[in-house]
Coordinates of C-alpha atoms in Angstrom, one line a residue:
M1 CA 24.5 54.4 -52.5
T2 CA 24.1 58.2 -52.1
A3 CA 21.2 60.9 -53.8
G4 CA 22.4 62.8 -57.1
M5 CA 22.7 62.1 -60.9
Y6 CA 23.2 58.8 -62.6
L7 CA 24.4 57.7 -66.1
T8 CA 21.5 55.6 -66.5
Q9 CA 19.0 58.4 -66.7
G10 CA 18.7 59.6 -69.9
L11 CA 18.3 55.9 -70.8
H12 CA 15.0 55.5 -68.2
R13 CA 14.0 59.2 -69.3
A14 CA 14.2 58.7 -72.8
S15 CA 12.2 55.1 -73.4
R16 CA 9.1 56.2 -71.7
A17 CA 9.5 59.7 -73.6
T18 CA 10.8 58.1 -77.1
P19 CA 10.0 54.2 -77.0
H20 CA 10.6 53.4 -80.1
A21 CA 12.5 55.8 -81.5
P22 CA 16.1 54.6 -82.7
M23 CA 18.5 54.0 -80.1
T24 CA 21.2 52.4 -81.6
I25 CA 22.5 51.1 -85.1
C26 CA 25.1 48.7 -85.9
G27 CA 25.3 47.7 -89.3
E28 CA 22.8 45.8 -89.8
R29 CA 21.7 46.0 -86.4
R30 CA 18.6 48.5 -85.2
R31 CA 17.3 49.0 -82.1
T32 CA 14.2 51.1 -79.9
F33 CA 15.2 52.8 -76.7
T34 CA 12.2 50.2 -75.1
E35 CA 14.6 47.2 -76.8
V36 CA 17.8 49.1 -75.8
A37 CA 16.8 49.3 -71.8
D38 CA 15.3 46.2 -71.9
R39 CA 18.9 44.4 -72.7
V40 CA 20.9 46.4 -70.6
A41 CA 18.5 45.5 -67.2
R42 CA 19.3 41.9 -68.9
L43 CA 23.1 42.3 -68.8
A44 CA 22.6 43.8 -65.6
G45 CA 21.4 40.4 -64.7
A46 CA 24.1 38.2 -66.3
F47 CA 26.6 40.2 -64.4
Q48 CA 24.9 40.1 -61.0
S49 CA 24.9 36.5 -61.6
L50 CA 28.1 35.9 -62.5
G51 CA 28.9 37.3 -59.3
A52 CA 29.1 40.9 -60.0
R53 CA 28.5 42.9 -56.3
E54 CA 27.9 46.7 -55.9
G55 CA 30.6 48.3 -56.5
D56 CA 33.0 45.8 -58.7
R57 CA 34.9 46.9 -61.3
I58 CA 34.2 45.1 -64.9
A59 CA 36.1 46.0 -68.0
M60 CA 36.0 46.5 -72.5
L61 CA 38.5 45.8 -74.2
S62 CA 36.4 46.2 -77.5
L63 CA 36.1 47.9 -80.5
N64 CA 33.3 50.3 -80.9
S65 CA 30.0 49.1 -81.4
D66 CA 26.5 48.5 -79.6
R67 CA 27.1 46.3 -77.1
Y68 CA 29.8 48.7 -76.0
H69 CA 27.4 51.3 -75.7
E70 CA 25.1 48.4 -73.9
Y71 CA 28.5 47.8 -71.5
L72 CA 28.5 51.5 -70.3
L73 CA 24.8 51.6 -69.2
A74 CA 24.3 48.3 -67.7
T75 CA 27.6 48.2 -65.5
P76 CA 26.2 51.2 -63.2
W77 CA 22.6 49.4 -63.9
A78 CA 24.1 46.3 -61.8
G79 CA 25.6 48.9 -59.4
A80 CA 29.4 48.0 -61.1
V81 CA 31.9 50.1 -62.1
V82 CA 33.3 50.7 -65.8
N83 CA 37.0 50.5 -66.8
P84 CA 37.2 51.1 -70.6
I85 CA 40.5 49.7 -71.5
N86 CA 42.6 51.4 -74.4
I87 CA 43.1 49.2 -77.1
R88 CA 46.3 50.7 -78.3
W89 CA 47.5 49.3 -74.8
S90 CA 49.7 46.0 -75.0
A91 CA 49.0 42.8 -73.3
A92 CA 51.7 44.1 -69.9
E93 CA 49.8 47.5 -69.9
I94 CA 46.3 45.7 -69.9
A95 CA 47.1 43.2 -67.3
Y96 CA 48.2 46.1 -65.4
S97 CA 45.6 48.1 -65.1
L98 CA 43.4 44.9 -64.4
R99 CA 45.8 43.5 -61.5
D100 CA 45.5 47.2 -60.1
S101 CA 42.1 47.7 -59.9
G102 CA 41.3 44.6 -58.9
T103 CA 38.9 44.0 -62.1
R104 CA 36.6 41.0 -61.4
M105 CA 35.2 41.0 -64.9
L106 CA 35.8 41.2 -68.6
L107 CA 34.2 41.2 -71.7
I108 CA 36.5 41.3 -74.8
D109 CA 35.6 41.0 -78.8
D110 CA 37.4 39.1 -81.7
T111 CA 40.3 42.0 -82.3
F112 CA 41.7 41.0 -79.1
A113 CA 40.6 37.6 -78.2
P114 CA 44.6 36.6 -79.3
L115 CA 45.7 38.6 -76.0
L116 CA 43.2 37.1 -73.3
P117 CA 45.3 34.1 -73.1
E118 CA 48.4 36.4 -71.6
L119 CA 46.0 38.3 -69.5
R120 CA 44.5 35.4 -67.5
S121 CA 48.1 34.3 -66.3
N122 CA 49.0 37.9 -65.6
A123 CA 45.2 39.1 -63.6
S124 CA 44.8 36.7 -61.6
D125 CA 41.5 38.5 -60.5
L126 CA 39.8 37.5 -63.4
A127 CA 36.5 35.9 -62.7
A128 CA 34.5 36.4 -65.7
V129 CA 35.6 36.4 -69.1
I130 CA 32.1 37.4 -71.4
H131 CA 33.0 37.5 -75.7
C132 CA 31.4 40.1 -76.7
G133 CA 32.1 39.9 -80.8
D134 CA 30.5 38.2 -84.0
G135 CA 32.3 35.0 -84.1
P136 CA 32.0 31.9 -82.1
A137 CA 32.4 32.4 -77.8
L138 CA 36.2 31.9 -77.4
D139 CA 37.4 28.7 -75.2
G140 CA 36.9 29.4 -71.5
T141 CA 34.4 32.8 -72.4
L142 CA 30.8 33.3 -72.1
D143 CA 28.8 34.0 -74.6
Y144 CA 27.1 37.9 -75.1
E145 CA 24.5 37.5 -76.6
D146 CA 23.6 34.4 -74.6
L147 CA 23.6 35.7 -71.6
V148 CA 21.1 38.3 -72.5
A149 CA 18.9 36.2 -74.0
A150 CA 19.4 33.7 -70.5
A151 CA 19.4 36.5 -67.9
E152 CA 16.6 37.4 -66.4
P153 CA 15.9 41.5 -66.4
V154 CA 16.6 43.3 -62.6
P155 CA 16.0 46.4 -61.3
D156 CA 18.5 50.1 -61.5
A157 CA 20.6 49.6 -58.9
H158 CA 20.6 53.8 -59.2
R159 CA 24.2 53.9 -58.6
S160 CA 24.5 57.5 -58.3
G161 CA 25.7 60.9 -57.1
S162 CA 29.6 60.5 -55.3
D163 CA 29.5 56.8 -56.1
L164 CA 32.4 56.2 -58.3
A165 CA 30.8 55.6 -61.9
G166 CA 34.1 54.8 -63.8
I167 CA 37.9 54.2 -63.5
F168 CA 39.7 54.9 -66.6
Y169 CA 43.6 54.7 -66.8
T170 CA 45.5 57.2 -68.1
G171 CA 49.4 57.9 -68.5
G172 CA 51.0 58.1 -65.6
T173 CA 54.6 60.1 -65.2
S174 CA 55.4 57.3 -62.8
G175 CA 56.1 55.5 -65.8
H176 CA 53.1 53.4 -65.0
P177 CA 49.1 53.7 -65.7
K178 CA 47.0 56.0 -63.3
G179 CA 43.5 55.1 -62.8
V180 CA 41.0 58.2 -62.8
M181 CA 38.4 57.3 -60.5
L182 CA 35.1 59.9 -61.2
T183 CA 32.0 59.7 -60.1
H184 CA 28.3 59.5 -61.7
D185 CA 28.1 63.5 -60.5
N186 CA 31.4 64.1 -62.2
L187 CA 31.2 62.5 -65.6
M188 CA 27.2 64.1 -65.5
T189 CA 27.9 67.5 -64.7
S190 CA 30.5 67.8 -67.5
A191 CA 28.1 66.4 -69.9
L192 CA 25.4 68.6 -68.9
G193 CA 27.6 71.5 -69.1
S194 CA 28.7 71.1 -72.0
L195 CA 25.4 70.7 -73.3
A196 CA 24.1 74.2 -71.6
S197 CA 27.0 76.0 -74.1
G198 CA 24.1 75.3 -77.0
F199 CA 26.7 74.5 -79.4
F200 CA 27.7 71.0 -78.4
L201 CA 25.2 68.9 -80.4
T202 CA 22.6 69.0 -83.0
S203 CA 19.0 68.3 -81.4
G204 CA 17.8 65.4 -82.4
G205 CA 20.9 64.7 -84.9
P206 CA 22.6 61.4 -84.8
L207 CA 25.6 61.2 -83.3
L208 CA 28.3 58.8 -84.7
H209 CA 31.2 57.0 -82.7
A210 CA 34.0 57.0 -84.9
A211 CA 36.6 57.8 -82.1
P212 CA 37.6 55.2 -79.8
M213 CA 34.7 54.5 -77.1
F214 CA 37.1 53.9 -74.6
H215 CA 38.3 56.9 -74.0
L216 CA 36.8 59.7 -72.1
A217 CA 36.1 62.2 -75.1
D218 CA 34.4 60.3 -76.5
L219 CA 32.8 59.0 -73.7
A220 CA 31.4 62.5 -72.2
I221 CA 29.9 63.3 -76.0
W222 CA 27.9 59.4 -75.9
L223 CA 26.7 60.3 -72.2
A224 CA 25.5 64.0 -73.9
Q225 CA 24.1 62.1 -76.3
V226 CA 22.2 59.8 -73.9
L227 CA 20.9 62.6 -72.0
R228 CA 19.7 64.0 -74.7
G229 CA 17.7 60.5 -76.1
G230 CA 19.6 60.9 -79.0
T231 CA 20.7 58.0 -81.6
H232 CA 24.2 56.5 -81.3
V233 CA 25.4 55.1 -84.6
F234 CA 28.3 52.6 -84.5
V235 CA 31.5 52.4 -86.9
P236 CA 34.2 49.5 -85.4
A237 CA 36.8 52.2 -85.3
F238 CA 37.8 55.3 -87.6
R239 CA 38.6 54.9 -91.0
P240 CA 37.7 57.9 -93.9
D241 CA 35.9 55.8 -95.8
W242 CA 33.5 54.2 -92.7
V243 CA 33.2 57.5 -91.8
L244 CA 31.7 58.4 -95.1
E245 CA 29.5 56.2 -95.4
A246 CA 28.4 56.8 -92.2
L247 CA 27.4 60.0 -92.9
H248 CA 25.9 59.5 -96.4
E249 CA 24.3 56.2 -95.3
H250 CA 22.4 57.8 -91.7
R251 CA 22.7 61.2 -92.1
I252 CA 24.8 62.1 -89.4
T253 CA 24.8 64.9 -88.0
D254 CA 27.3 65.0 -84.7
L255 CA 31.4 63.8 -85.2
L256 CA 33.9 64.0 -83.0
L257 CA 37.2 63.2 -84.5
V258 CA 40.6 64.4 -83.8
P259 CA 43.3 67.1 -85.8
T260 CA 44.6 64.1 -87.2
M261 CA 41.4 61.8 -88.3
V262 CA 39.8 65.7 -89.7
Q263 CA 42.8 65.4 -91.7
M264 CA 42.8 61.6 -93.2
L265 CA 38.6 62.6 -93.5
V266 CA 38.6 66.1 -95.6
D267 CA 41.9 64.9 -97.3
H268 CA 40.9 61.7 -98.6
P269 CA 39.8 61.0 -102.5
S270 CA 36.1 59.5 -102.3
L271 CA 34.6 62.0 -100.1
S272 CA 33.7 64.1 -103.1
D273 CA 31.6 61.0 -104.3
H274 CA 29.7 60.5 -100.7
D275 CA 26.5 63.3 -99.5
T276 CA 28.4 65.0 -96.5
G277 CA 25.3 67.4 -96.4
S278 CA 23.6 66.6 -93.1
L279 CA 26.6 66.9 -90.9
R280 CA 26.3 70.1 -88.2
M281 CA 29.0 69.5 -86.2
V282 CA 32.5 68.3 -85.7
M283 CA 33.8 68.6 -82.5
Y284 CA 37.4 67.6 -82.1
G285 CA 40.0 67.9 -79.5
G286 CA 44.1 66.8 -78.2
S287 CA 45.5 69.8 -79.7
P288 CA 43.9 73.3 -81.4
I289 CA 43.7 72.9 -85.1
A290 CA 46.4 74.1 -87.6
A291 CA 44.1 77.0 -89.8
A292 CA 45.2 75.5 -93.2
L293 CA 43.3 72.4 -92.4
L294 CA 40.2 74.0 -90.8
E295 CA 40.1 76.2 -93.8
R296 CA 40.4 72.8 -96.1
A297 CA 37.8 71.4 -93.7
A298 CA 35.3 74.2 -94.2
E299 CA 35.5 74.4 -97.8
R300 CA 35.1 70.4 -97.4
L301 CA 32.3 70.1 -95.1
P302 CA 30.2 73.3 -95.9
T303 CA 27.7 72.2 -93.6
A304 CA 29.7 71.7 -90.5
S305 CA 31.0 74.2 -87.9
F306 CA 33.6 73.3 -85.6
V307 CA 33.9 73.1 -81.7
Q308 CA 36.9 72.8 -79.9
A309 CA 37.4 71.3 -76.2
Y310 CA 40.2 71.4 -74.3
G311 CA 40.9 69.0 -70.8
M312 CA 41.7 65.6 -69.8
T313 CA 40.2 62.6 -68.0
E314 CA 40.9 63.9 -64.3
V315 CA 37.9 66.8 -65.1
S316 CA 35.8 64.3 -66.8
P317 CA 37.0 65.5 -69.6
V318 CA 36.2 69.2 -70.4
A319 CA 37.6 72.1 -69.3
T320 CA 37.0 74.6 -71.3
L321 CA 35.2 75.0 -75.2
L322 CA 36.0 77.1 -78.2
S323 CA 32.8 77.5 -80.4
P324 CA 31.8 77.6 -84.2
Q325 CA 31.6 81.2 -83.7
D326 CA 34.9 81.9 -82.2
H327 CA 36.9 79.8 -85.0
H328 CA 35.9 82.0 -87.5
D329 CA 38.6 84.8 -85.3
P330 CA 42.8 83.6 -86.3
V331 CA 43.3 84.4 -82.5
L332 CA 41.1 82.2 -80.9
R333 CA 41.4 79.7 -82.9
R334 CA 44.5 79.2 -81.0
S335 CA 43.3 78.9 -78.0
G336 CA 41.6 76.3 -75.6
G337 CA 38.1 78.2 -75.6
Q338 CA 37.2 79.5 -72.8
A339 CA 35.8 77.7 -69.6
A340 CA 32.4 75.6 -70.0
P341 CA 29.7 76.7 -68.5
H342 CA 30.4 73.7 -65.7
S343 CA 33.6 75.1 -65.3
E344 CA 36.2 77.2 -63.4
V345 CA 39.3 77.8 -65.4
R346 CA 42.7 79.2 -63.8
I347 CA 45.9 80.1 -64.6
V348 CA 48.6 80.4 -61.5
G349 CA 51.8 80.7 -60.5
D350 CA 53.9 78.1 -58.2
D351 CA 52.4 79.4 -55.1
D352 CA 48.9 78.6 -56.3
T353 CA 47.8 82.5 -56.3
E354 CA 46.1 83.8 -60.0
L355 CA 48.3 85.4 -61.9
A356 CA 47.4 88.3 -63.9
R357 CA 45.9 88.2 -67.5
G358 CA 48.6 87.0 -70.2
E359 CA 50.7 85.9 -67.8
V360 CA 52.0 81.9 -67.9
G361 CA 51.6 79.9 -65.3
E362 CA 49.7 76.2 -64.6
I363 CA 45.9 76.1 -65.9
V364 CA 43.8 74.8 -63.2
V365 CA 39.8 73.6 -62.7
R366 CA 37.7 73.7 -60.4
G367 CA 33.7 72.6 -60.3
G368 CA 31.8 68.9 -59.7
H369 CA 33.0 67.5 -63.0
V370 CA 37.0 67.4 -61.4
M371 CA 38.3 63.5 -60.1
A372 CA 37.5 61.6 -56.8
G373 CA 40.8 61.0 -57.3
Y374 CA 43.7 58.9 -58.5
W375 CA 42.8 54.8 -57.9
G376 CA 45.5 53.5 -54.7
K377 CA 47.3 56.4 -55.2
P378 CA 46.4 59.2 -51.7
E379 CA 49.9 61.5 -52.5
E380 CA 49.3 62.1 -56.6
T381 CA 45.9 62.7 -55.5
A382 CA 46.9 65.0 -52.8
A383 CA 49.3 66.8 -55.3
A384 CA 47.0 67.1 -58.3
L385 CA 44.4 68.6 -56.5
R386 CA 45.6 70.6 -53.7
S387 CA 44.1 74.1 -52.7
G388 CA 41.0 72.5 -54.0
W389 CA 42.0 72.7 -57.5
M390 CA 43.1 70.2 -60.4
H391 CA 46.5 70.7 -61.3
T392 CA 46.2 70.4 -65.4
G393 CA 50.4 70.0 -65.6
D394 CA 50.3 72.5 -68.4
A395 CA 51.4 75.7 -68.8
G396 CA 48.8 78.8 -70.3
Y397 CA 47.1 82.4 -70.3
S398 CA 44.1 84.0 -70.3
D399 CA 43.2 87.1 -72.5
E400 CA 41.5 89.6 -71.1
R401 CA 38.1 87.9 -71.6
G402 CA 38.4 84.5 -70.2
Y403 CA 40.3 82.5 -73.6
V404 CA 42.8 79.6 -72.2
F405 CA 45.8 79.9 -74.8
V406 CA 48.5 76.4 -73.9
V407 CA 51.7 77.1 -74.4
D408 CA 53.6 74.1 -72.8
R409 CA 53.0 70.4 -71.4
L410 CA 54.2 70.7 -67.4
K411 CA 54.5 67.1 -67.3
D412 CA 56.0 66.6 -70.5
M413 CA 53.4 65.0 -71.9
I414 CA 53.0 64.1 -75.9
V415 CA 49.5 64.1 -78.2
S416 CA 50.2 62.5 -80.6
G417 CA 47.2 61.7 -83.3
G418 CA 45.3 62.8 -80.6
E419 CA 46.3 60.5 -77.9
N420 CA 48.0 60.9 -74.8
V421 CA 51.8 60.0 -74.5
Y422 CA 53.8 60.4 -71.6
S423 CA 57.0 60.7 -72.4
V424 CA 58.4 58.6 -68.6
E425 CA 56.7 55.7 -70.1
V426 CA 58.8 55.8 -73.1
E427 CA 61.5 56.0 -72.0
N428 CA 61.7 53.7 -69.6
A429 CA 60.7 50.8 -72.1
L430 CA 63.6 52.3 -74.6
A431 CA 66.6 52.3 -71.5
R432 CA 65.8 48.5 -71.1
H433 CA 67.7 48.0 -75.0
P434 CA 71.1 46.7 -73.9
A435 CA 72.2 49.1 -76.2
V436 CA 71.0 52.2 -74.7
A437 CA 73.1 54.4 -71.8
T438 CA 70.6 57.1 -71.7
C439 CA 67.7 58.8 -73.3
A440 CA 65.2 61.6 -73.7
V441 CA 61.8 61.3 -75.4
I442 CA 59.8 64.0 -76.9
G443 CA 56.5 65.3 -78.9
V444 CA 58.1 67.2 -82.3
P445 CA 56.1 69.1 -84.8
D446 CA 54.7 66.0 -87.8
E447 CA 52.1 67.1 -90.4
R448 CA 49.4 63.9 -89.9
W449 CA 49.9 63.5 -86.4
G450 CA 49.8 67.2 -84.6
E451 CA 52.9 65.4 -83.0
R452 CA 54.8 62.4 -83.3
V453 CA 56.9 60.5 -80.6
H454 CA 60.5 61.8 -81.2
A455 CA 63.4 59.6 -78.9
V456 CA 67.1 61.1 -78.8
V457 CA 69.4 58.3 -77.5
V458 CA 72.8 58.3 -75.8
F459 CA 74.3 54.6 -76.9
A460 CA 76.1 52.1 -74.3
A461 CA 80.2 52.4 -75.3
G462 CA 80.6 49.7 -78.0
Q463 CA 77.0 49.9 -78.3
R464 CA 74.3 50.6 -81.6
A465 CA 71.3 49.7 -82.6
D466 CA 69.1 51.2 -85.7
H467 CA 65.8 52.6 -85.4
D468 CA 63.7 48.8 -86.4
E469 CA 65.5 47.1 -83.6
L470 CA 64.3 49.7 -80.8
R471 CA 61.4 50.1 -82.1
E472 CA 60.4 46.2 -82.4
F473 CA 61.5 46.0 -78.8
C474 CA 59.8 48.9 -77.7
K475 CA 56.7 47.7 -79.4
S476 CA 57.2 44.5 -76.9
L477 CA 56.9 46.8 -73.5
I478 CA 54.0 49.3 -74.9
G479 CA 51.5 50.5 -76.8
T480 CA 52.2 50.7 -80.6
Y481 CA 51.2 54.8 -80.4
K482 CA 53.4 55.5 -78.1
V483 CA 56.5 53.7 -79.8
P484 CA 58.8 56.6 -81.1
R485 CA 58.2 57.7 -84.5
S486 CA 61.8 58.6 -85.3
F487 CA 65.0 58.8 -83.3
E488 CA 68.5 59.9 -83.3
A489 CA 71.8 59.5 -81.6
V490 CA 73.7 62.0 -79.8
D491 CA 77.0 61.6 -78.1
A492 CA 75.5 63.0 -74.3
L493 CA 71.8 64.9 -73.6
P494 CA 72.2 68.5 -72.2
L495 CA 71.8 68.8 -68.6
S496 CA 70.5 71.3 -66.1
A497 CA 73.4 72.4 -63.1
A498 CA 70.9 69.3 -61.2
G499 CA 70.9 67.0 -63.5
K500 CA 67.8 67.0 -65.3
V501 CA 67.7 66.9 -68.7
L502 CA 67.1 70.0 -70.8
K503 CA 63.8 69.1 -72.7
R504 CA 63.2 72.2 -73.9
E505 CA 67.2 72.3 -75.8
L506 CA 66.0 69.4 -77.6
R507 CA 62.6 70.3 -78.4
A508 CA 64.2 74.2 -79.6
K509 CA 65.4 72.6 -83.2
Y510 CA 62.3 71.2 -84.0
W511 CA 59.8 74.1 -81.9
T512 CA 61.2 77.1 -83.1
G513 CA 59.5 79.5 -85.3
S514 CA 56.6 77.4 -85.3
D515 CA 52.7 78.9 -84.8
R516 CA 51.5 76.0 -82.3
G517 CA 53.6 77.4 -79.5
V518 CA 54.0 73.7 -77.7
G519 CA 57.2 73.6 -77.3

């Protein structure tokens, strides 16, 4: 254990400063800071009684809830490391992440209970499974509330500083997810730096968790709200009607969404039936927001300001921020904003030397928020962190004032509905179909999702398969959000002299003339 910042700091502070104020609201359950602190200390005690030791990984596979919030605090309190699982993954992908990280303990809710037999058979390191849903505990699992009620509270282990706080799996260019190792200092630096911008959260306002809590975007705003001592309101997942009801009932001031969710919310037919006048800030990320959508959102949510964050899991996750004021400028609105207060951002060439303003190169990031590395992947870590900078794999340029404009993705990553999809993962799945000779997966513009996953397929001689068959085949191997939404068959893929597929040529007919510029 090293001295430094720690994730539970905000809970300790607020439980003394505002002990009777509400910290969590989830359905009918409302708990104060004092009550949450007691439950966290007891849950940590339960983890330790089940064998959790310093640095052990504890995973969570669940929709949003106050129990997810308690897990995120109780795991470091027990001296362990969080491993929040992508709820959109297939059982095979989840099992891989559990095996790869050597996860010993899993919390699972009712929604994902059907996956448990397959997870148990493919992740042999699991020593305990805790059922954290509202239904009866599953066979062979321990009940979350029973554990909390029976456990003795334990002192905070104060895992801190450069100690590992979590392993956050992200898509891998090798076809397997990579575990991003983030320390307590990494996560706290990003949260504190974002708050220092002055427009990251509304002072004293309740925050609604509608985006998935496994995702680092929501975790970042969650931690900032913990540090501020604010109230957290939870809905299980993003549904426009759930969000509107929560805004109306709980007077929500702050909301994190991806542009797709913003569109679904502001175009929902019952929007005008709900009072959204408490809303002060809508934060979004994943991709720039279309001008027409921003105009509609500003008109239909007139009390809200908009903030964009650009970043990635590897930078905990905020690199740049686009302020509410900047959203009024049609040019700046297409950017990811300026470097956040805790972040240093440059554009570099192939030799890692900084380029002149306006020149396109790779976006690199430096600061205390940059990851410790990829779990068990020293070579990939060294490549990503060379010269002391995190190489994002995104191409872009900056203007004279340091506004960063993303123009391409060096790693062929597709951002669909705010989720990162690495094309190689989809290609590896699709290529296993016996009718597919070769394929290339690209992102193409989509009005609802920002980008959709599109597959260009060359069939084997004498073989064909229809789109539905290919989709169902892919669903058995990868998360549903990664499965191509559209297909096209071609006789051959365009290749470079070195035999590399020229994806830019495949994308050109879809992106030419687009104001998004992500081709």
